[in-house]
Each structure stands twice: as structure tokens, then as C-alpha cells.
Tab-separated table of C-alpha atoms in Angstrom:
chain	number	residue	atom	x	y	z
A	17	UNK	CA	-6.949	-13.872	11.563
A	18	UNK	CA	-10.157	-13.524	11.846
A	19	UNK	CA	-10.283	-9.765	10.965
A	20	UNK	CA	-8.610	-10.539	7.698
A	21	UNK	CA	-11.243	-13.316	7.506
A	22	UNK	CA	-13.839	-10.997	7.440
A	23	UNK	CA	-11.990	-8.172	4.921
A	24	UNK	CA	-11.775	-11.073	2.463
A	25	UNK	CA	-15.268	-11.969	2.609
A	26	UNK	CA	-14.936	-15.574	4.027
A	27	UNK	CA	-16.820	-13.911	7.441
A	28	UNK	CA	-19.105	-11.581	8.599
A	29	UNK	CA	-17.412	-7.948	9.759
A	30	UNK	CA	-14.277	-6.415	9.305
A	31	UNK	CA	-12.034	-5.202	11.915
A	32	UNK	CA	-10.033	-2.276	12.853
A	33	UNK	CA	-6.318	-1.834	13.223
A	34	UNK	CA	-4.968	-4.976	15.083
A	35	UNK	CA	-2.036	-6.606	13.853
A	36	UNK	CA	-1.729	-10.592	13.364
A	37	UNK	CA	0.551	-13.221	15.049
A	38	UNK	CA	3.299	-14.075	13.358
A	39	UNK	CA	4.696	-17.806	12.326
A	40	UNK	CA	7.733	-19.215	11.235
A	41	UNK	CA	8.162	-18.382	7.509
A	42	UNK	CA	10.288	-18.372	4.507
A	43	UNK	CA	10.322	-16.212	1.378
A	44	UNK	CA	11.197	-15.441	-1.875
A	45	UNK	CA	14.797	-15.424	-2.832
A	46	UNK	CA	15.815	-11.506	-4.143
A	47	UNK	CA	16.177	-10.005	-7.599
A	48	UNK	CA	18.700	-7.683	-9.445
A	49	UNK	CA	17.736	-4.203	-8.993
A	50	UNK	CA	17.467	-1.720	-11.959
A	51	UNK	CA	19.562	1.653	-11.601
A	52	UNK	CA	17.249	4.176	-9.033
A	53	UNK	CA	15.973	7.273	-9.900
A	54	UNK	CA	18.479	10.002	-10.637
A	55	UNK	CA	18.747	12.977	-8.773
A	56	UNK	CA	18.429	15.454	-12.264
A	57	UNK	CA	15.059	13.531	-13.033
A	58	UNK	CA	13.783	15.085	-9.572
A	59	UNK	CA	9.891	17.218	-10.026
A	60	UNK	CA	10.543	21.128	-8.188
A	61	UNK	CA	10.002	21.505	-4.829
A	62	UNK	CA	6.536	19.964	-3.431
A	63	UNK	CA	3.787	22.547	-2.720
A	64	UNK	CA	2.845	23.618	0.379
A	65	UNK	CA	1.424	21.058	3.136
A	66	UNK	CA	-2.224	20.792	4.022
A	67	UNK	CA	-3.494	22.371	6.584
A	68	UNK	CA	-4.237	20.360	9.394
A	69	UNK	CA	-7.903	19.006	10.314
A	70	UNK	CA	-9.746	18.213	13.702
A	71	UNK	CA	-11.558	14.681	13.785
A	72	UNK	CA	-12.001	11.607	15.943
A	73	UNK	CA	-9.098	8.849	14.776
A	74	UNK	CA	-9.810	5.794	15.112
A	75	UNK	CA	-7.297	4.688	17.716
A	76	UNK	CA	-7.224	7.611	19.849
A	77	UNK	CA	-4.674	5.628	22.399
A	78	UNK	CA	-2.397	5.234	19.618
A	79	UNK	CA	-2.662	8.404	18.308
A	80	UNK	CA	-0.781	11.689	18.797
A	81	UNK	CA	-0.207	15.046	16.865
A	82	UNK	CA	2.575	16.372	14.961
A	83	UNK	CA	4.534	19.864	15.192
A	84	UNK	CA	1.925	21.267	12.459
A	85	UNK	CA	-0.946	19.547	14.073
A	86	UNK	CA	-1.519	16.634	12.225
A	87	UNK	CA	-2.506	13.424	13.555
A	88	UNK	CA	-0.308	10.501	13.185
A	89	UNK	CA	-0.092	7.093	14.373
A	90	UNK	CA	2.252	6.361	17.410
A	91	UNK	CA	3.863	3.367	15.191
A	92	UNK	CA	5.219	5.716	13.105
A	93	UNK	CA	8.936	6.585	13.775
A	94	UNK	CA	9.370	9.665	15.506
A	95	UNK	CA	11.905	11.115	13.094
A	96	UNK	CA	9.523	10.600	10.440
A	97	UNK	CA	6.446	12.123	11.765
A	98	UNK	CA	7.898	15.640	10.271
A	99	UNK	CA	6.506	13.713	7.253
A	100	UNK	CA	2.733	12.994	7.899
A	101	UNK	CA	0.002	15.023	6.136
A	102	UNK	CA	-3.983	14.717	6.084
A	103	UNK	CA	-5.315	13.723	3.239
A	104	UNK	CA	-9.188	14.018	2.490
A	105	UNK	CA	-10.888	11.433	0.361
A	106	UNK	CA	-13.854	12.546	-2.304
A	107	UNK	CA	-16.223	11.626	0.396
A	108	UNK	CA	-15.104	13.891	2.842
A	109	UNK	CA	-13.077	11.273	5.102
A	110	UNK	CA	-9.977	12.598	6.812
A	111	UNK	CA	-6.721	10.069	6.683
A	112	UNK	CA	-3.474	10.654	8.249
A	113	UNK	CA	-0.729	9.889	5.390
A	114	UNK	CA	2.950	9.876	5.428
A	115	UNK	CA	4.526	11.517	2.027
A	116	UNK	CA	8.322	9.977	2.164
A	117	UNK	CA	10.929	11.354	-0.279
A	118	UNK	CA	10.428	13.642	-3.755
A	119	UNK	CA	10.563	13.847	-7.342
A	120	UNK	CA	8.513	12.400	-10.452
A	121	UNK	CA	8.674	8.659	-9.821
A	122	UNK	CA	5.791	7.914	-7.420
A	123	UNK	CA	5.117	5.224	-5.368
A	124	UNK	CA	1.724	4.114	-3.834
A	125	UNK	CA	1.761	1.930	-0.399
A	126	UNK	CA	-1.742	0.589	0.453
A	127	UNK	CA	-1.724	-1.570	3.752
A	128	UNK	CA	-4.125	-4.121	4.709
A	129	UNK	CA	-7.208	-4.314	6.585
A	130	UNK	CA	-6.974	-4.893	9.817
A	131	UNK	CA	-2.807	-3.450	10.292
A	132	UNK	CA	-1.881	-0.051	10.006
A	133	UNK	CA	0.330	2.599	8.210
A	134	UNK	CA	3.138	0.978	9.763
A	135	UNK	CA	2.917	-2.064	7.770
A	136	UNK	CA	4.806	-0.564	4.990
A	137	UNK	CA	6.928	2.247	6.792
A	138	UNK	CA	10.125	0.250	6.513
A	139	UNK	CA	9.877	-0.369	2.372
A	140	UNK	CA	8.647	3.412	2.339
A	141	UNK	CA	11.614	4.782	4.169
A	142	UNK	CA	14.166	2.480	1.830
A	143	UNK	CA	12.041	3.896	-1.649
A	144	UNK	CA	12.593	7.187	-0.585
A	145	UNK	CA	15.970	6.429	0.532
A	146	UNK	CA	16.347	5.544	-3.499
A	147	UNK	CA	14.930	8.048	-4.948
A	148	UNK	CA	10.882	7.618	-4.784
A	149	UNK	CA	8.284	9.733	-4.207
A	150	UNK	CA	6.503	7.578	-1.629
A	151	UNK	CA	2.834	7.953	-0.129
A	152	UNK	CA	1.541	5.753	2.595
A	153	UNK	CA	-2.286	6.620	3.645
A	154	UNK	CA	-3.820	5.418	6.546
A	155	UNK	CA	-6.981	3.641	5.850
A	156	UNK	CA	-10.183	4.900	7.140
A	157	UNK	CA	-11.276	3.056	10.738
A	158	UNK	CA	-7.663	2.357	11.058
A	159	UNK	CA	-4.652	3.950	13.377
A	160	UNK	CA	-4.782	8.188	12.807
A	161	UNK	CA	-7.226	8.265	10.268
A	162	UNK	CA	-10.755	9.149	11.003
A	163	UNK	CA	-13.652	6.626	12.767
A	164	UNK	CA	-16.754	5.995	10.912
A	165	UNK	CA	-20.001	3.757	11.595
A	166	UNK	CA	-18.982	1.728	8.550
A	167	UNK	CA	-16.232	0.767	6.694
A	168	UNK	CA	-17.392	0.728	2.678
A	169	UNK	CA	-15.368	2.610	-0.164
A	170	UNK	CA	-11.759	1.812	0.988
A	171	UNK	CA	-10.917	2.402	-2.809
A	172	UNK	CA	-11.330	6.022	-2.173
A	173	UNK	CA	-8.565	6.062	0.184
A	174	UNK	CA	-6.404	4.899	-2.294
A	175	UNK	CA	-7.527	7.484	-4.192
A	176	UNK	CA	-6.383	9.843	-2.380
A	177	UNK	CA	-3.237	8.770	-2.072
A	178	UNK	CA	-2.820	8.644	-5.518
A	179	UNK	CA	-4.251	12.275	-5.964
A	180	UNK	CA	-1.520	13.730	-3.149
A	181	UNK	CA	0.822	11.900	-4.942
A	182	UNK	CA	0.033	13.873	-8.085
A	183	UNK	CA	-0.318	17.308	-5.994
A	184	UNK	CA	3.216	16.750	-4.793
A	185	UNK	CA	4.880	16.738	-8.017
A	186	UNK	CA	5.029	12.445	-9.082
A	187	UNK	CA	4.690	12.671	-12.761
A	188	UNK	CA	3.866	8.688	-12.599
A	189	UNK	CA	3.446	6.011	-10.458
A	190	UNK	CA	4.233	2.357	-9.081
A	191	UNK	CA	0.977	0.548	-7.298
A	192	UNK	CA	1.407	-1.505	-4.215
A	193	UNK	CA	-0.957	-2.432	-1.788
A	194	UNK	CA	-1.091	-6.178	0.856
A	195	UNK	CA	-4.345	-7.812	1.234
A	196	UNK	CA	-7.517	-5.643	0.693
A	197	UNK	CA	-4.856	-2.760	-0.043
A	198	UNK	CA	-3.377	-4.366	-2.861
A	199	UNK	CA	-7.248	-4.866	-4.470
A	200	UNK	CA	-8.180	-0.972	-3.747
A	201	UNK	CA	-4.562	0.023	-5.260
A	202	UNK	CA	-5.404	-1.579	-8.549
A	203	UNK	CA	-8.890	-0.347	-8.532
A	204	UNK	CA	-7.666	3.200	-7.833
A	205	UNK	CA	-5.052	2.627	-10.545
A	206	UNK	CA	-7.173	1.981	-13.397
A	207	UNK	CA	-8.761	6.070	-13.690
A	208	UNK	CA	-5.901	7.752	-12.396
A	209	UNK	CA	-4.137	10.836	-14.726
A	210	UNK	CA	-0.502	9.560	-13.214
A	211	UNK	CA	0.500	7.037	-16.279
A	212	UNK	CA	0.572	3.509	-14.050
A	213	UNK	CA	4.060	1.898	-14.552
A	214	UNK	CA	3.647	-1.347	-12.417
A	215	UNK	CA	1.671	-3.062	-9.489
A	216	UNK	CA	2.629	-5.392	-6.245
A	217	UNK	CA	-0.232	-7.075	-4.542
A	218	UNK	CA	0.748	-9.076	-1.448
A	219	UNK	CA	-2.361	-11.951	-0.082
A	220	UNK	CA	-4.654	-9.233	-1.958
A	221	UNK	CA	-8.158	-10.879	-2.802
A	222	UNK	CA	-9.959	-10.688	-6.095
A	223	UNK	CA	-12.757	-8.867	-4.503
A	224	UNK	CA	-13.355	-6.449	-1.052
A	225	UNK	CA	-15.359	-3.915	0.535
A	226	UNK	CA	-16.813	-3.320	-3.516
A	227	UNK	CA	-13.715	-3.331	-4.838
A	228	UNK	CA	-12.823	-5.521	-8.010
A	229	UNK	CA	-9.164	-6.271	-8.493
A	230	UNK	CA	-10.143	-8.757	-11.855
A	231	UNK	CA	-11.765	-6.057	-13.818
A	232	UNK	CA	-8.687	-3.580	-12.757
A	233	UNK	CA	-5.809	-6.094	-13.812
A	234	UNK	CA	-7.932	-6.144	-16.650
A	235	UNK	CA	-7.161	-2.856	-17.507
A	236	UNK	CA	-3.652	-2.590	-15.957
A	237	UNK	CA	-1.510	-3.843	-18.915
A	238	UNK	CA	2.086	-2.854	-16.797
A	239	UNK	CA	4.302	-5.183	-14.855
A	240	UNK	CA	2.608	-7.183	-11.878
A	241	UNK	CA	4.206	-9.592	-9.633
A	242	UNK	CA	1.822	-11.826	-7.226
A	243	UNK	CA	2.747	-13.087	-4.009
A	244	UNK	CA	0.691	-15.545	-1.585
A	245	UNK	CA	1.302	-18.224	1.112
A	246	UNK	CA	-0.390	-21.302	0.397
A	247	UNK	CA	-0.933	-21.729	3.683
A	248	UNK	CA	-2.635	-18.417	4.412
A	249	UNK	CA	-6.332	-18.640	5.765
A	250	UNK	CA	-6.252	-22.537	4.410
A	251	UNK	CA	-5.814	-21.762	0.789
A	252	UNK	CA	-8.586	-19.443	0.460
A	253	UNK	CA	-6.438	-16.267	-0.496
A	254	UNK	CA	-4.129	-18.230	-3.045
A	255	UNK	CA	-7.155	-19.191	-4.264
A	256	UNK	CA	-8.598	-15.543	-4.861
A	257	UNK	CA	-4.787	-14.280	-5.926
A	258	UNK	CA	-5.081	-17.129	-9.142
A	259	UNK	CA	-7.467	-15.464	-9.988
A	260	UNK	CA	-6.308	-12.471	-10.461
A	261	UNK	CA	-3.092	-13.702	-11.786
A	262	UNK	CA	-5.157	-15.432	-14.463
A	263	UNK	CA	-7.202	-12.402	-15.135
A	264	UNK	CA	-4.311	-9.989	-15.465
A	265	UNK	CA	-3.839	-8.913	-19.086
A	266	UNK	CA	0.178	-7.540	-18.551
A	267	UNK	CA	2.874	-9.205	-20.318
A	268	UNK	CA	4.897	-9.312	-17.477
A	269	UNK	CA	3.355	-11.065	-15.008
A	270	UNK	CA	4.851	-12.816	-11.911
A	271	UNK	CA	3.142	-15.486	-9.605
A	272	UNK	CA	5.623	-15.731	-6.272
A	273	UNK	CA	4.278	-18.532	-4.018
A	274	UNK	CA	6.055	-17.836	-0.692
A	275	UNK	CA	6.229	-20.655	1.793
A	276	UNK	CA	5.850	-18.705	5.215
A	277	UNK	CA	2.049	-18.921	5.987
A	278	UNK	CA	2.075	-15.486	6.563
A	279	UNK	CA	-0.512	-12.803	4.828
A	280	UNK	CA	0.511	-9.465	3.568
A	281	UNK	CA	3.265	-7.548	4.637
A	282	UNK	CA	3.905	-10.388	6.815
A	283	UNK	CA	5.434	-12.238	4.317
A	284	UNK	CA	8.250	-9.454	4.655
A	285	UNK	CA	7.808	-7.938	8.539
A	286	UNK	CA	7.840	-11.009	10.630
A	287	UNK	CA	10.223	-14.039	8.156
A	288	UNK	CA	13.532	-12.754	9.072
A	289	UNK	CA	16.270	-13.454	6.709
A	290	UNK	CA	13.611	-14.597	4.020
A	291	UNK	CA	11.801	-11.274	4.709
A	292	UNK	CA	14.178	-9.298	3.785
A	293	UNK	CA	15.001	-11.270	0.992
A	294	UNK	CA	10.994	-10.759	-0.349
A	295	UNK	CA	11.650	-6.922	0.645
A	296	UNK	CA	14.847	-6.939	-2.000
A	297	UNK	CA	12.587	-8.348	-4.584
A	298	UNK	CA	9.774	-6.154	-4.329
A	299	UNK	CA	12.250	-3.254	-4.016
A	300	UNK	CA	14.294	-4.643	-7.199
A	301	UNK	CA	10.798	-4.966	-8.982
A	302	UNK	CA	9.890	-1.382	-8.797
A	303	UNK	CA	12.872	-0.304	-9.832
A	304	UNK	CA	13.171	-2.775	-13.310
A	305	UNK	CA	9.113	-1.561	-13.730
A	306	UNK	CA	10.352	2.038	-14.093
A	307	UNK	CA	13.361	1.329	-15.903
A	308	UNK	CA	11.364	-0.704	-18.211
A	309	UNK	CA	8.516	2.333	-18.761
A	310	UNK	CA	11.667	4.715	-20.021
């Protein structure tokens, strides 16, 4: 708790890739999904992988290499490891990514401070499954992805995701990001060439680390759906998500208040039946976003 405390702003520091406690929780009840990608819509094959880079990870313990060399969390499935990359942001930061799935329909996956890629393996793995293009980067100071002395410009991380994305053959994307990852994922959304077809944040503040999520929904007129505990960190982050909400200039906007407590991909990992039932919606939402963008 407190690291997300401190990603949010509401204390000092900001911590590395620890995940929280879970509580009993409930969520969201599921939507009707919109048909998936079809196969004839698919981009050409992806171009070839990067090459692989030497650096200190920031969880060395929890960190081991791939077939091609790449370093990749030890969260991360072992029959999907095949699938991680390194990615290197404009600032010359290294970040172990998993690329799940191909064609033209991209999706972004942005986890929170203070978890790890693994946060949003499971939803990755059933896009994919459906017909996504799917990229998952590992923040800096977090799991694989390369140790610094500080922790500032987490929106270029999402950057680069969003640039690999486009490398691989996406043609346009879906944002989603939980926490501080949903407010980089909306930042990073605003300038990017990939035409921006909808956005999921999850407990994501209005503000972190320099990034401003109310000037980005600003600019993001596509789809959006909300979602926050009222319960999580005492109110504070509903708080900061109203904000957003009220700042967001899309016509179709969603506000999901879910009653478990829990922040970010919580809300889906740890609620059980309820969980999965917040999973379906998300997953039902990205698919009516692109249908809607045809």
C-alpha cells in the first residue's frame, strides 16, 4: 500500500516491483462482447526481433534469460517467454516486454507501479487468444527491465510500447494501463501515429511521476471506461479518477465503481468470480471500441 501511496503522490518515494495484499472483493458484472478481429484483417508477418541487450534488471532474483537472450521476468509463464523482446525507450532505458499475438488491431497493457508485467499477462494471453496484437512492457525499476537511481519519465515506457507496437505491424491501437500505468498510457496516447480507438484506466490517478492524465483525456475523444474502489487508499484514488472522468472529452464515457477495495489489476487478479466478471467487461469493451472505430 504504501508503494502505491507514494506513486500517487499522497507520500514521499515510490517503490519497486512488490505486489499488494489482497482483500475480499466484488466487481463489475460483464458486458456483451463485439465480434473479434478476423483472421483476413491480420498485418504480414512481424519483422524481425530485437536483438538482445546486456543490463542490470531490476530484480535480478526474479529474473532469468530467454532462448535468444532476452531478459524476462520469472512471473512470466514459461510457455510464453518465446514471446519477450527488449524494448529501448527514447532515453536509452532497456525494458523487457512481452509482444502476445499479431495483426493490425493493437493493444497496449501498462501495469502499475509497484507490480510487474505479470499484472496483465492473463488479459494479454486471452486478447491475443482473440485476435489482438498485444504489448505488455515492463516498467523501468520494475521485474526484467533495467535499474536506475531514479524513477522519473515512466511515460516513455509507454512509449515504447506503443512504438513496438507500430514496428510489429498494429495499424491502430486500444490503451490500457492500472494505476500510474493507466495515466502514462493516456499520456503516451495523445502523440502517437497509431489512430487511438479506446482507453481502460484501472485506480489510475489524474497525475504521476510528470505525467498528466486530465490534459490527455482531454485530447482522447475515443471510448473510455473508468474503474475505482471506493475504498482504495481511503477514497483518495476515486477521488483523482473523478477527475479524470469529468475531464474526459469522449462521448462514450464509462464510470465503473467496483466494490472490492482493491487497486488496479486487483480489481480483476485477486476478486474471484467478480474478477473475472470485471475481466469479461474490459475484454467486451475493447472489442465494441474497435467495432465501433470501423
Amino acid at each position: 500500500m504504501a508503494a502505491a501511496l507514494g506513486c500517487l503522490g499522497l507520500v514521499s518515494g515510490c517503490s519497486g516491483s512488490a505486489e499488494k495484499p489482497a482483500r475480499d472483493a466484488e466487481a463489475g458484472a460483464p458486458m456483451t462482447s463485439a465480434p473479434a478481429p478476423s483472421a483476413d484483417s491480420r498485418a504480414p508477418a512481424p519483422p524481425p526481433d530485437h536483438e538482445p541487450v546486456s543490463y542490470k534488471p531490476s530484480s535480478p532474483d526474479r529474473t532469468v534469460r530467454t532462448a535468444r537472450g532476452h531478459q524476462v521476468n520469472t512471473c512470466v509463464p514459461k510457455d510464453l517467454r518465446s514471446k519477450a523482446t527488449t524494448l529501448t525507450t527514447s532515453d536509452g532505458v532497456h525494458l523487457s516486454a512481452l509482444v502476445l499475438g499479431e495483426g493490425p488491431d493493437g493493444v497496449l497493457l501498462d501495469h502499475e507501479q509497484g507490480y510487474n508485467i505479470c499484472s496483465f499477462v492473463a488479459i494479454g494471453r486471452k486478447l491475443a487468444e482473440r485476435g489482438y496484437h498485444v504489448v505488455i512492457p515492463e516498467y523501468r525499476n520494475h521485474g526484467a527491465s533495467e535499474h536506475l537511481a531514479d524513477n522519473e519519465h515512466i511515460d516513455r515506457d509507454a512509449r515504447a510500447g506503443l512504438a513496438e507496437l507500430r514496428r510489429v505491424g498494429a495499424k491502430r491501437v486500444f490503451l490500457a494501463g492500472a494505476s500510474c500505468g493507466g495515466t502514462t498510457a493516456a499520456v503516451a496516447g495523445v502523440d502517437t501515429p497509431l489512430p487511438v480507438v479506446g482507453l481502460v484506466m484501472m485506480s489510475s490517478p489524474a497525475r504521476c511521476l510528470g505525467a498528466d492524465a486530465v490534459a490527455a483525456v482531454r485530447k482522447l475523444r475515443v471510448p473510455t471506461l473508468l474503474v475505482v474502489s471506493p475504498g482504495d487508499m481511503q477514497g483518495a484514488v476515486e477521488k483523482q479518477v473523478r477527475e479524470v472522468y469529468a475531464a474526459s472529452a469522449a462521448r462514450n464515457k464509462e464510470l465503473v465503481i467496483n466494490k472490492s477495495g482493491f487497486h488496479g489489476t486487483d480489481m480483476i487478479r485477486r476478486a474471484g468470480a467478480s474478477g473475472a466478471a470485471l475481466q469479461d467487461r474490459v475484454l467486451a469493451f475493447v472489442a465494441d471500441s474497435y467495432a465501433a472505430s470501423r
